[in-house]
mmCIF file of C-alpha atoms and ligand atoms in Angstrom:
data_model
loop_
_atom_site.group_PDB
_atom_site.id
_atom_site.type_symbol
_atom_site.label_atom_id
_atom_site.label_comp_id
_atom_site.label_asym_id
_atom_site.label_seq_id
_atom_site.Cartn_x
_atom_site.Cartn_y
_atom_site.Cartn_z
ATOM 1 C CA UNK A 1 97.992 81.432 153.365
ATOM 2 C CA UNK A 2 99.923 84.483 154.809
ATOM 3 C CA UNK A 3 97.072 87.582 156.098
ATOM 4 C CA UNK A 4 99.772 90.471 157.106
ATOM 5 C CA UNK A 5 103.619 91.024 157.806
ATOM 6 C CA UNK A 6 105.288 92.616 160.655
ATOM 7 C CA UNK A 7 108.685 93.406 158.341
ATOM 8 C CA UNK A 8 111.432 94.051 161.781
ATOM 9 C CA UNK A 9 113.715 92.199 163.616
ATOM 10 C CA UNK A 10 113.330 91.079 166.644
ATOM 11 C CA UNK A 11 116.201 92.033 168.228
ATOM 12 C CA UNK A 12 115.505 90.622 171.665
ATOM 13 C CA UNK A 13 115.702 87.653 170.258
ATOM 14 C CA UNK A 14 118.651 87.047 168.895
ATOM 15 C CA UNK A 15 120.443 85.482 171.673
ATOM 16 C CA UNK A 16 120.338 82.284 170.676
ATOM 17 C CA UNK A 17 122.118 80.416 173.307
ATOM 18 C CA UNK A 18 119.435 81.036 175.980
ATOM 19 C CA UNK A 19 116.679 78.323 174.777
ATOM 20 C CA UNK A 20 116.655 74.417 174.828
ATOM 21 C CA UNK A 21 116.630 74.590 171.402
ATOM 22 C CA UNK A 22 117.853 76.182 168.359
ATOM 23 C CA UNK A 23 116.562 79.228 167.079
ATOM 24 C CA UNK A 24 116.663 79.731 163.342
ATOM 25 C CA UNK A 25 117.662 83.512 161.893
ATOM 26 C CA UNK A 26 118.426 84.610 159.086
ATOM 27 C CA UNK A 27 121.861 84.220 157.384
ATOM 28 C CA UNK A 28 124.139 86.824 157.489
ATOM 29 C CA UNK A 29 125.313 88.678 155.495
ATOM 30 C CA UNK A 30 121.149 89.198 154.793
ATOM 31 C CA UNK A 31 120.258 88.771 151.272
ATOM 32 C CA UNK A 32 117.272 90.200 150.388
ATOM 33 C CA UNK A 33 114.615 87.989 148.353
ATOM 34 C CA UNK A 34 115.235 84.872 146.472
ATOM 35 C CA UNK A 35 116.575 85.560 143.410
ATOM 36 C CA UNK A 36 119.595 83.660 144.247
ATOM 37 C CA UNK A 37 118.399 80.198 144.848
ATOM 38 C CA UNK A 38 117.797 77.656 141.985
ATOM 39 C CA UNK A 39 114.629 76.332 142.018
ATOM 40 C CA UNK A 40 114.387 72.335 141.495
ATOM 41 C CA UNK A 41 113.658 71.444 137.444
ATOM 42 C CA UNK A 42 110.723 69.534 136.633
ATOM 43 C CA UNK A 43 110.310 67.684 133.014
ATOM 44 C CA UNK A 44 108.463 69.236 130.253
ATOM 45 C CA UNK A 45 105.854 66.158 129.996
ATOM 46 C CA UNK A 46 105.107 66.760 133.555
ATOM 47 C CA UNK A 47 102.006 69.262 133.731
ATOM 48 C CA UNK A 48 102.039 72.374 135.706
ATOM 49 C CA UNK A 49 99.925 75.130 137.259
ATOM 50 C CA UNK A 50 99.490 78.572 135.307
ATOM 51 C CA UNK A 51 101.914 80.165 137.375
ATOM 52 C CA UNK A 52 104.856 77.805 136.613
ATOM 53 C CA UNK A 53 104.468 78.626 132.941
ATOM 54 C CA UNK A 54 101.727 75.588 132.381
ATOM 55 C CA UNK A 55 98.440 76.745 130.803
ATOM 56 C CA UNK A 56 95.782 78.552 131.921
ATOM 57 C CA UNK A 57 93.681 77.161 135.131
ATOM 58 C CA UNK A 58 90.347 75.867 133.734
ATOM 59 C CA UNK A 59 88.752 76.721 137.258
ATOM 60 C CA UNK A 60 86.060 73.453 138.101
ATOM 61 C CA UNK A 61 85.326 74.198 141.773
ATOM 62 C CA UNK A 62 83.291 77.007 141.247
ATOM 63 C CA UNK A 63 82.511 79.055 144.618
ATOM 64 C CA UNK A 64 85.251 76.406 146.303
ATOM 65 C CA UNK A 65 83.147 73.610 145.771
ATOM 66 C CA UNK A 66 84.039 70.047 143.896
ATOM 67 C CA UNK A 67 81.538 68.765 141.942
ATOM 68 C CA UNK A 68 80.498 65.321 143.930
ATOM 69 C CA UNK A 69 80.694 61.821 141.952
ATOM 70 C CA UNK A 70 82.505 62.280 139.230
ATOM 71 C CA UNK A 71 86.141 62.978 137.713
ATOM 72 C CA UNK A 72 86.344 66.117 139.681
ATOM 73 C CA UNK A 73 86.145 64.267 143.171
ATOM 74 C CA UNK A 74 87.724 61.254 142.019
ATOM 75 C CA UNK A 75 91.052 64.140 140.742
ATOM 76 C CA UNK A 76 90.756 66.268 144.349
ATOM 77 C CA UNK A 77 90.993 62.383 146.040
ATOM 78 C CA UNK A 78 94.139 61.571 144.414
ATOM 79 C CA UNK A 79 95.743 64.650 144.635
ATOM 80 C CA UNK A 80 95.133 64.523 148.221
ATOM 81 C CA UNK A 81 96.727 61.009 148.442
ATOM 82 C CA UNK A 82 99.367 61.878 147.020
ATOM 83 C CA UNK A 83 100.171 65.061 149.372
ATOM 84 C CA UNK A 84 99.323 62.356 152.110
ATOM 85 C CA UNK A 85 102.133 59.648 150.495
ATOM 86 C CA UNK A 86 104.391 61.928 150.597
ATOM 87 C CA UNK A 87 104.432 63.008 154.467
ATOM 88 C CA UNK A 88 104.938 59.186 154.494
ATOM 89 C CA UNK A 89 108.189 59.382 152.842
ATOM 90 C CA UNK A 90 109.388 62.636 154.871
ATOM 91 C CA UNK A 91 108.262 61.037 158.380
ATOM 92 C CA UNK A 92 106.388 57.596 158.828
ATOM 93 C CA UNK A 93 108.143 55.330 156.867
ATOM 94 C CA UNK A 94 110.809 53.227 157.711
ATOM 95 C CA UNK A 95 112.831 55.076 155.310
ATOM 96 C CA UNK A 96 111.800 58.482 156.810
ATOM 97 C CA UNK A 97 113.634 61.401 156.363
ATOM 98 C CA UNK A 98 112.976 63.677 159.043
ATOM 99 C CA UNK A 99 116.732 62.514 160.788
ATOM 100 C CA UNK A 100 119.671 64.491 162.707
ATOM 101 C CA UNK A 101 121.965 65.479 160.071
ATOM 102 C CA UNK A 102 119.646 65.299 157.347
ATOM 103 C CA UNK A 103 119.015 69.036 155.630
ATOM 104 C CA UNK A 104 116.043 69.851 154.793
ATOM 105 C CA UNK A 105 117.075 70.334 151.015
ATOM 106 C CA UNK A 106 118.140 66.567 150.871
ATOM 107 C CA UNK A 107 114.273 66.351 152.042
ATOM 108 C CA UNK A 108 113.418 68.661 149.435
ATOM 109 C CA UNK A 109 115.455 67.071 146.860
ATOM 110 C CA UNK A 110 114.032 63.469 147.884
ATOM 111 C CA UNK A 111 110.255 64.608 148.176
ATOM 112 C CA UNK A 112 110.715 66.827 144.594
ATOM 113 C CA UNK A 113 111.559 63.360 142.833
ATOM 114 C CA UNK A 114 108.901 61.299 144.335
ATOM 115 C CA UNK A 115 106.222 63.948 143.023
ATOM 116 C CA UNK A 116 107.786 64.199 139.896
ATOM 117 C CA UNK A 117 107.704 60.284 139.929
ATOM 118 C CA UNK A 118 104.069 60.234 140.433
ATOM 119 C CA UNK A 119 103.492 62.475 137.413
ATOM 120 C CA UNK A 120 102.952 65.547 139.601
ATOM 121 C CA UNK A 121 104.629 69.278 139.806
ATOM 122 C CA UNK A 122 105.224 70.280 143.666
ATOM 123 C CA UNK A 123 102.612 73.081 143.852
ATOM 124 C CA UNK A 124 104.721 75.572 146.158
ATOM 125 C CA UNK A 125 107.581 75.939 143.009
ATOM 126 C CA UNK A 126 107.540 78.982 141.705
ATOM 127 C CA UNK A 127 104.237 79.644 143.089
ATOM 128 C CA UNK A 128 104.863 83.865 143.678
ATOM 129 C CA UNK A 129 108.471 83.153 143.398
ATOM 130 C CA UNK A 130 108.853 80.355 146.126
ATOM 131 C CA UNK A 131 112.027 79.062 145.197
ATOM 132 C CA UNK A 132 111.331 75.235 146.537
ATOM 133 C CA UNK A 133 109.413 72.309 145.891
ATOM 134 C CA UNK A 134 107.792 72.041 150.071
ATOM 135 C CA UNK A 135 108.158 73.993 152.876
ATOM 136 C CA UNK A 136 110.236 73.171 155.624
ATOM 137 C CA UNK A 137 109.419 74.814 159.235
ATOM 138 C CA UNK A 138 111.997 74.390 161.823
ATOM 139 C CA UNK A 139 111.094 75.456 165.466
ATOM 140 C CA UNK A 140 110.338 79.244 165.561
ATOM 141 C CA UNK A 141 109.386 79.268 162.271
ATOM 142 C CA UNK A 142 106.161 79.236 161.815
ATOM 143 C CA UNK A 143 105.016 78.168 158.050
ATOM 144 C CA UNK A 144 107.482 78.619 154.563
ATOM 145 C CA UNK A 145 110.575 78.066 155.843
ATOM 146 C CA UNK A 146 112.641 77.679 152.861
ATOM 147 C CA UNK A 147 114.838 74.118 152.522
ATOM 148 C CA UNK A 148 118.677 74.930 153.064
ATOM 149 C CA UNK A 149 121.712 72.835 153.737
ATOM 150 C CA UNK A 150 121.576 73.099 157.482
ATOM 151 C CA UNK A 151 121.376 69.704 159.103
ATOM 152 C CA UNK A 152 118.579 68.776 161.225
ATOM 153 C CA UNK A 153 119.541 68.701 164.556
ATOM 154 C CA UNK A 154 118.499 66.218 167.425
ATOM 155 C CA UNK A 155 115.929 68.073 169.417
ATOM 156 C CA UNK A 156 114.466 70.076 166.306
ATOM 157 C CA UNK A 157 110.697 69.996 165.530
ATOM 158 C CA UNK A 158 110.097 70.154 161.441
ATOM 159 C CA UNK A 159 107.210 71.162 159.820
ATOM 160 C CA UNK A 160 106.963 69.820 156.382
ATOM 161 C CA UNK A 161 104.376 71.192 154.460
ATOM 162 C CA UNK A 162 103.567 69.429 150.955
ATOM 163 C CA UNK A 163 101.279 70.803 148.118
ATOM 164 C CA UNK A 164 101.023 68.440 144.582
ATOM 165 C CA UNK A 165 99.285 69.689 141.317
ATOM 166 C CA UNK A 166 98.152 66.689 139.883
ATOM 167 C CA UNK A 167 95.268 66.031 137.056
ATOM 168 C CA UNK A 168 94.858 69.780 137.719
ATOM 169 C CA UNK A 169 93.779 69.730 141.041
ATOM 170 C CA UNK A 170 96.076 70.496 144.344
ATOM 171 C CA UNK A 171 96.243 68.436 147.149
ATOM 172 C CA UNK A 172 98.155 70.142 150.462
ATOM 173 C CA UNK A 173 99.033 68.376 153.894
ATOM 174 C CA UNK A 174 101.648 69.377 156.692
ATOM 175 C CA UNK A 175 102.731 67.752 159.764
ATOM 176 C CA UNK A 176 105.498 68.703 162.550
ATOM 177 C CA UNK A 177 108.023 65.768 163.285
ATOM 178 C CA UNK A 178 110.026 65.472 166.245
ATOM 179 C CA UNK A 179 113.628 64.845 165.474
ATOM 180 C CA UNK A 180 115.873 62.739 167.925
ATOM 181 C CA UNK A 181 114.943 63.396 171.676
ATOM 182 C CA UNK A 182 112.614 66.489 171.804
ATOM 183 C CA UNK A 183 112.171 68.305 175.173
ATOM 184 C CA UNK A 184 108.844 67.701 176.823
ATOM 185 C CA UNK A 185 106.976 71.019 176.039
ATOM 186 C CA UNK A 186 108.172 70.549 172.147
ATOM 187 C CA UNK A 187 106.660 67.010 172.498
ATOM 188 C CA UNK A 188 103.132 69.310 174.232
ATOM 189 C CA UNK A 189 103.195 71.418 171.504
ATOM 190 C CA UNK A 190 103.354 69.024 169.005
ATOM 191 C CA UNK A 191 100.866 67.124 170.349
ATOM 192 C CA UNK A 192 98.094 70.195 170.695
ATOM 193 C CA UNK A 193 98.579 71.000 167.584
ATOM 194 C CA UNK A 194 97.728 67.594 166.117
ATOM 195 C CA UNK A 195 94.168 68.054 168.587
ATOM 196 C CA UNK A 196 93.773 71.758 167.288
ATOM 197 C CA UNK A 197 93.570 70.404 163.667
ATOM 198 C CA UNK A 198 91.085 67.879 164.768
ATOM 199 C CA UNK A 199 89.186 69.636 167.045
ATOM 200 C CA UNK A 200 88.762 72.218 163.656
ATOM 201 C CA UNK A 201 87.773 68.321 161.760
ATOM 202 C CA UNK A 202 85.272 67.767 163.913
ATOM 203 C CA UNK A 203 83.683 71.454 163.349
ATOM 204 C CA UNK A 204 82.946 70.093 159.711
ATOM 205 C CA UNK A 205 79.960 69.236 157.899
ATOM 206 C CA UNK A 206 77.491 70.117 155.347
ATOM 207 C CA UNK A 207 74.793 72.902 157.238
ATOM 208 C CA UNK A 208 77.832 73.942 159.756
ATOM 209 C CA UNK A 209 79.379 77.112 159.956
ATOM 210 C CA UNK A 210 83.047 77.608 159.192
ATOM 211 C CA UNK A 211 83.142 79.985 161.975
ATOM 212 C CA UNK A 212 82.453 76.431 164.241
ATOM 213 C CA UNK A 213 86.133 75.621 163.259
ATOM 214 C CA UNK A 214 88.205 78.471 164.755
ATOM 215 C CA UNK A 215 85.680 78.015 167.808
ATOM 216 C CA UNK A 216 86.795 74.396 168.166
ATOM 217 C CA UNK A 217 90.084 75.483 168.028
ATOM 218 C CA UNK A 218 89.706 79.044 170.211
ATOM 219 C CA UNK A 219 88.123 76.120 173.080
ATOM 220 C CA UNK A 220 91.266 73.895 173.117
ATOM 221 C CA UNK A 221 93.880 76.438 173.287
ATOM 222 C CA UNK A 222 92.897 79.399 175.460
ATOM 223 C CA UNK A 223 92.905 77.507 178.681
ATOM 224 C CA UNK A 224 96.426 76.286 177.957
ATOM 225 C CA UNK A 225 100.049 78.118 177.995
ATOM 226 C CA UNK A 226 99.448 78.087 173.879
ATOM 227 C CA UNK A 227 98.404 80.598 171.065
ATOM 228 C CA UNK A 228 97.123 80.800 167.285
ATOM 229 C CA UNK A 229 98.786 82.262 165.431
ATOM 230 C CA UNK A 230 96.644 84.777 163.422
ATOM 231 C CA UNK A 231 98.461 85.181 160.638
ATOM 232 C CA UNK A 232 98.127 82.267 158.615
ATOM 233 C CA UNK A 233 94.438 80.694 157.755
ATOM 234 C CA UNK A 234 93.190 77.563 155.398
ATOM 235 C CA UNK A 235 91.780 77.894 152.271
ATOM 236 C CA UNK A 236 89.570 76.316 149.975
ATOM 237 C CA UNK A 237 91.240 74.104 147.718
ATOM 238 C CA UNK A 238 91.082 72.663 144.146
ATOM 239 C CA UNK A 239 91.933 73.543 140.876
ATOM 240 C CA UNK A 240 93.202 76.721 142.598
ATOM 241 C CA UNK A 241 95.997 76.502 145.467
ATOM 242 C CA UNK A 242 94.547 79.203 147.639
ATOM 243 C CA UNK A 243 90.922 80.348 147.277
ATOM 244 C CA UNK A 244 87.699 81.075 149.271
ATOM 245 C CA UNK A 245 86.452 79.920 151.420
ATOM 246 C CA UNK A 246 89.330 80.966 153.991
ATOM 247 C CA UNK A 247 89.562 79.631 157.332
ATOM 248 C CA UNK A 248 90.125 81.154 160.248
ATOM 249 C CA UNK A 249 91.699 79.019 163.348
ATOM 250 C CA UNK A 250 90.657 81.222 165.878
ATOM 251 C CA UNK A 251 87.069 82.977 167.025
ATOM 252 C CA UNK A 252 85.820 84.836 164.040
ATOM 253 C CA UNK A 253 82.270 85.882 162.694
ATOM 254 C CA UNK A 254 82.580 84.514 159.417
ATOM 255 C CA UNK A 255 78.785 83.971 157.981
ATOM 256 C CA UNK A 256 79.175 81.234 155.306
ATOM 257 C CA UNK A 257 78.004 77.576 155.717
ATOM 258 C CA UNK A 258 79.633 73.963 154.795
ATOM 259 C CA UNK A 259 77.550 72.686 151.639
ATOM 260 C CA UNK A 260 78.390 69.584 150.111
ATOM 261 C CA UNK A 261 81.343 69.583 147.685
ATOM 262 C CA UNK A 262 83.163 72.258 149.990
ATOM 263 C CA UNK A 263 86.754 71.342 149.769
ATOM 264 C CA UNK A 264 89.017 72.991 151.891
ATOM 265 C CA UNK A 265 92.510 72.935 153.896
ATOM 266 C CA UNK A 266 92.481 73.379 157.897
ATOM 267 C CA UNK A 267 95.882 74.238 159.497
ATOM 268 C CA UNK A 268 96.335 75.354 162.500
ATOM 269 C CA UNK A 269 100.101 77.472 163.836
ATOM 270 C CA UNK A 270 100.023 76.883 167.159
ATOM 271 C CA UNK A 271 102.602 79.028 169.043
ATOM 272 C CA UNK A 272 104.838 78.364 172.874
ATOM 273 C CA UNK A 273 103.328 80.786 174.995
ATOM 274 C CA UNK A 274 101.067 83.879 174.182
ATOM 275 C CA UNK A 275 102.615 86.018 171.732
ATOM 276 C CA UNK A 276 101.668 84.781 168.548
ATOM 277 C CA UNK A 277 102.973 87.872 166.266
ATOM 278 C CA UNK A 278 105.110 87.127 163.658
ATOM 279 C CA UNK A 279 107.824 88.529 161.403
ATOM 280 C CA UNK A 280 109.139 87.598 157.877
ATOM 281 C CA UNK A 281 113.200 87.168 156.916
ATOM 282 C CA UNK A 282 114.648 89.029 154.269
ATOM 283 C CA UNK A 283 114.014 86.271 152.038
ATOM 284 C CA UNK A 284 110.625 87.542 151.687
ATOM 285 C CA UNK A 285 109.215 84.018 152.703
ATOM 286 C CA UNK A 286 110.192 82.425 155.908
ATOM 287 C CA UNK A 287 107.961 83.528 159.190
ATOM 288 C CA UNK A 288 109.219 83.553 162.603
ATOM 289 C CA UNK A 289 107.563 83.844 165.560
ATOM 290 C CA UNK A 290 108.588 87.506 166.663
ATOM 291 C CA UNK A 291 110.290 86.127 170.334
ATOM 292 C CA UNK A 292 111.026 83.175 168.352
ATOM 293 C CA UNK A 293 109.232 80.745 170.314
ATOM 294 C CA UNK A 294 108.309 77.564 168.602
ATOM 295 C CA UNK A 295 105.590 77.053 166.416
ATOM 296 C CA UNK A 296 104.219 73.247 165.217
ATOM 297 C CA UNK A 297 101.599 73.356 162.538
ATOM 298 C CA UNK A 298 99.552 70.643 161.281
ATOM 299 C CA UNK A 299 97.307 70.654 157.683
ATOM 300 C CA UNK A 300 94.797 68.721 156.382
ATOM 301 C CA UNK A 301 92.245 68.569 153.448
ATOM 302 C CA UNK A 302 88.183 68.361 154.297
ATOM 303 C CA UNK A 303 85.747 67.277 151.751
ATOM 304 C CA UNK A 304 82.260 67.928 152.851
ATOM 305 C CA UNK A 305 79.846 65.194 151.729
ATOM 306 C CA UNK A 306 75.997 64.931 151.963
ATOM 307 C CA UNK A 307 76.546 62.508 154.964
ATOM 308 C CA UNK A 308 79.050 64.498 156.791
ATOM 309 C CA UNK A 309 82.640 65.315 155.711
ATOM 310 C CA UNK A 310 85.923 63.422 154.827
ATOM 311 C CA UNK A 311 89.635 64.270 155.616
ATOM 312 C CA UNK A 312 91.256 63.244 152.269
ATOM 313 C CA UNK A 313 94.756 63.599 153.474
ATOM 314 C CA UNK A 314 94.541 61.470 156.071
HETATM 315 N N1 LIG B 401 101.330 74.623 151.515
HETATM 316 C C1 LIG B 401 101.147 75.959 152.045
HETATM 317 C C2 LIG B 401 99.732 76.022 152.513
HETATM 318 O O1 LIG B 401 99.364 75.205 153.314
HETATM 319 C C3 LIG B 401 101.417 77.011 151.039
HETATM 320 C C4 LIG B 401 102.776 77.059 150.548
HETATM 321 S S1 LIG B 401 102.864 78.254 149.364
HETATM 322 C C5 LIG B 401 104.474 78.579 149.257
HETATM 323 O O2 LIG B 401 98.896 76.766 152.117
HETATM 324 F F1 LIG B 401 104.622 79.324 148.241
HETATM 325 F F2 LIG B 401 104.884 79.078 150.361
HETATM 326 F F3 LIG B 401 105.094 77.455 149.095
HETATM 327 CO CO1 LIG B 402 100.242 73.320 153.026
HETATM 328 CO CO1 LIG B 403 97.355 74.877 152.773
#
């Protein structure tokens, strides 16, 4: 979820032959919003969120909280498996996606069908305008990078963020994936980020503060050469795509406590050096770091249970 925009270019930046990697920019000449992309179509006997023209959202989790035990759980679970399957197909499987030459729209494209094929809509479509089924990050950018028909290149790091609507719940996961031979502070980044997002996990459970999360987080990164990025937090997470409670990944003073049913999304930006400001493309969508430094983000789903708490995209 996106907290405030720094709308310039960084013009510094724009040399792009400087780093060990590519730097993604806009495409000139700049078109301004999104208007001009076709989004994906999705069947008519495949239910979809209120904003995609399905009907209105019977809201369940009241105060971001899934009723334990019953069909509500048992609908956030799958949902969550199913955001979780998918990664699989992007990244982990020997069919994975995530390859040199591969754009991320053929990703797009191939993740799209496999939703559809599980009876789901792919929440980010149309959802304010987004123009594509996931999100697709590619080294500076840090989150909603917006699939296009450049190839992935060897030495990229991805960030493929998934979101399906399913039984009327939403289940969202991201992960970063290294692509070909990845230089060794891409391969550091990628790692700390995974740690970030389970050093937040580990913050969780029923009677704990959500402020314990961006502590956990604050802890593992300020000693290091690495920044959170401010900008984007997790959310709760349900029938609703985005709702309270929001978390924060850094140190923060936020009052409320985990209670059981709590079901929410921790995902970390973790940012190359100490700048973590931020600016969007013309497109309206994609974020960049604003030296365009890299960025790896990782996203997962916490259930809090009476016991303790469960990652349900794991
Ligand atoms: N999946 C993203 C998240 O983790 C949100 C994507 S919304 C979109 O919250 F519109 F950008 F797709
Ligand atoms: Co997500
Ligand atoms: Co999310």
């Amino acid at each position: 979820m996106f907290r405030s925009s720094l709308r310039r270019l960084p013009l510094h930046s724009l040399a792009k032959n400087i780093r060990s990697f590519s730097v993604i920019l806009p495409e000139e000449p700049f078109i301004y919003g999104v208007s001009h992309i076709k989004p994906r179509i999705v069947p008519e006997h495949i239910p979809r969120p209120h904003y995609a023209g399905g009907s209105p959202t019977v809201i369940q989790d009241v105060d971001g909280k899934v009723q334990l035990g019953g069909d509500a759980e048992r609908s956030v679970r799958a949902a969550a498996k199913l955001a979780k399957n998918c990664q699989r197909v992007c990244g982990n499987s020997s069919q994975a996606l995530r390859k040199p030459g591969v754009t991320t729209n053929e990703i797009d494209a191939a993740v799209h069908e496999y939703i559809l094929a599980h009876k789901a809509y792919p929440s980010p479509l149309l959802y304010s305008g987004f123009p594509r089924s996931i999100c697709t990050s590619i080294n500076n950018i840090l989150a909603h990078g917006i699939s296009d028909d450049r190839p992935l290149e060897d030495g990229d790091m991805v960030c493929i963020d998934v979101t399906v609507y399913l039984n009327g719940y939403h289940g969202d996961t991201a992960q970063t994936f290294l692509v070909g031979d990845v230089d060794e502070p891409g391969k550091e980044l990628a790692k700390i980020t995974n740690s970030a997002v389970e050093a937040g996990i580990s913050a969780c459970g029923p009677g704990r503060h959500f402020n314990g999360i961006g502590k956990a987080i604050h802890s593992l990164i300020k000693a290091t050469s690495f920044s959170i990025s401010p900008h984007f937090t997790g959310h709760g997470i349900g029938t609703v795509f985005h709702r309270k409670p929001w978390i924060l990944h850094d140190l923060n003073d936020e009052p409320e406590v985990m209670v059981p049913g709590h079901c929410f999304t921790i995902e970390p930006c973790i940012i190359e050096g100490k700048t973590p400001t931020c600016w969007i493309f013309p497109d309206g969508w994609t974020a960049s770091t604003e030296d365009c430094a890299r960025s790896a983000q990782a996203e997962h789903m916490v259930l809090i249970t009476d016991a303790g708490y469960e990652v349900l995209t794991r």
